[in-house]
XYZ file of C-alpha atoms in Angstrom:
133
model
C 0.000 0.000 0.000
C 1.274 3.423 -0.835
C 0.397 7.056 -0.507
C 1.750 8.041 -3.915
C 1.978 5.661 -6.851
C 3.934 6.668 -9.943
C 4.538 4.787 -13.168
C 6.573 5.748 -16.242
C 6.828 4.519 -19.815
C 9.027 5.875 -22.625
C 7.434 8.416 -24.951
C 7.943 10.451 -28.097
C 5.221 13.118 -27.799
C 5.708 16.700 -28.903
C 2.582 18.492 -27.649
C 4.280 20.954 -25.345
C 7.086 21.752 -27.768
C 4.517 22.495 -30.492
C 2.337 24.506 -28.104
C 5.331 26.579 -26.973
C 6.293 27.333 -30.577
C 2.722 28.363 -31.307
C 2.535 30.571 -28.216
C 5.807 32.299 -29.074
C 4.776 32.862 -32.686
C 1.353 34.252 -31.831
C 2.225 36.313 -28.746
C 1.813 40.102 -29.032
C 5.419 40.608 -27.886
C 6.734 38.674 -30.882
C 4.875 40.856 -33.384
C 6.784 43.915 -34.543
C 4.644 47.034 -34.887
C 4.710 48.699 -38.262
C 4.394 52.441 -38.639
C 2.201 53.109 -41.652
C 1.178 56.600 -40.627
C -2.409 55.465 -40.274
C -4.100 54.267 -37.151
C -3.633 50.512 -37.000
C -6.511 48.447 -35.748
C -5.572 45.765 -33.261
C -7.192 42.576 -34.428
C -6.772 39.303 -32.599
C -4.926 36.562 -34.377
C -7.209 34.236 -36.310
C -4.878 31.303 -35.728
C -6.002 28.673 -33.287
C -4.443 25.548 -31.891
C -6.586 22.416 -31.957
C -5.086 20.599 -29.002
C -7.617 17.798 -29.306
C -5.908 16.607 -32.465
C -2.345 16.935 -31.131
C -0.482 13.641 -30.877
C 0.636 13.061 -27.311
C 1.691 10.202 -25.155
C 1.120 9.725 -21.454
C 4.500 9.048 -19.886
C 3.538 9.033 -16.236
C 0.563 8.989 -13.949
C 0.478 9.670 -10.254
C -2.254 8.784 -7.777
C -2.002 11.081 -4.764
C -3.961 10.378 -1.595
C -4.671 6.675 -2.040
C -3.378 4.700 0.931
C -5.402 1.495 0.669
C -4.910 0.563 -2.984
C -2.052 -1.623 -4.206
C 0.256 -0.307 -6.909
C -0.250 -3.207 -9.313
C -4.032 -2.876 -9.041
C -3.839 0.865 -9.747
C -1.588 0.235 -12.719
C -4.074 -2.248 -14.181
C -7.025 0.045 -13.508
C -5.407 3.175 -14.944
C -3.503 1.496 -17.776
C -5.905 2.782 -20.439
C -4.501 6.287 -19.971
C -1.196 5.077 -21.437
C -2.944 3.892 -24.603
C -4.323 7.327 -25.500
C -2.688 8.870 -28.565
C -4.245 12.333 -28.788
C -4.840 15.019 -26.197
C -8.589 14.501 -26.503
C -8.196 10.767 -25.852
C -6.000 11.514 -22.817
C -8.759 13.714 -21.394
C -11.405 11.063 -22.070
C -9.394 8.164 -20.643
C -8.450 10.203 -17.570
C -12.107 10.959 -16.866
C -12.988 7.290 -17.364
C -10.239 6.212 -14.960
C -11.420 8.726 -12.342
C -14.941 7.333 -12.710
C -13.642 3.784 -12.179
C -11.859 4.816 -8.990
C -15.093 6.294 -7.654
C -17.378 3.497 -8.887
C -15.252 0.820 -7.218
C -15.249 2.731 -3.932
C -11.486 3.199 -4.002
C -11.849 6.977 -3.824
C -14.681 9.240 -2.696
C -13.548 12.184 -4.770
C -11.085 12.299 -7.660
C -9.723 15.315 -9.466
C -7.589 14.955 -12.561
C -4.800 17.292 -13.615
C -2.629 17.118 -16.723
C 0.907 18.412 -16.606
C 4.064 18.318 -18.664
C 5.718 14.982 -18.080
C 9.139 13.512 -18.703
C 10.383 12.889 -22.233
C 8.073 15.539 -23.790
C 5.021 13.622 -22.651
C 1.993 14.231 -20.481
C 1.762 13.404 -16.790
C -1.705 12.602 -15.452
C -2.190 13.330 -11.747
C -5.146 11.809 -9.910
C -5.746 13.597 -6.582
C -7.946 11.319 -4.528
C -9.693 11.120 -1.197
C -9.664 7.549 0.119
C -12.923 5.653 -0.191
C -14.885 3.849 2.494
C -13.038 0.543 2.323
């Protein structure tokens, strides 16, 4: 039994690198003002980043606050998060895994957070309150 369970797998995702490049390219500080003599209208950039379609890979997940669940059981239960290939799938699988933790009575409440993980991947953090067992 453990308070914090963490698992890692190798990855090759580039979501955060791509998002950083996009943010730098579209930030107002990176745009050079041009003096045309006329009043320039400030229009927001029409570019958008569809993060749902970005290829990502979950490299790590952490379950914080679970003291009564065994690591191997958690790994089996939350393994589907590692199979997600897009950001949208990661969100979906993370929600499904949180629902499983609650449905099985392992956790009363579960919140899910996504963070930058090792090897340019995504880390999924499950913050849990122990269930009634």
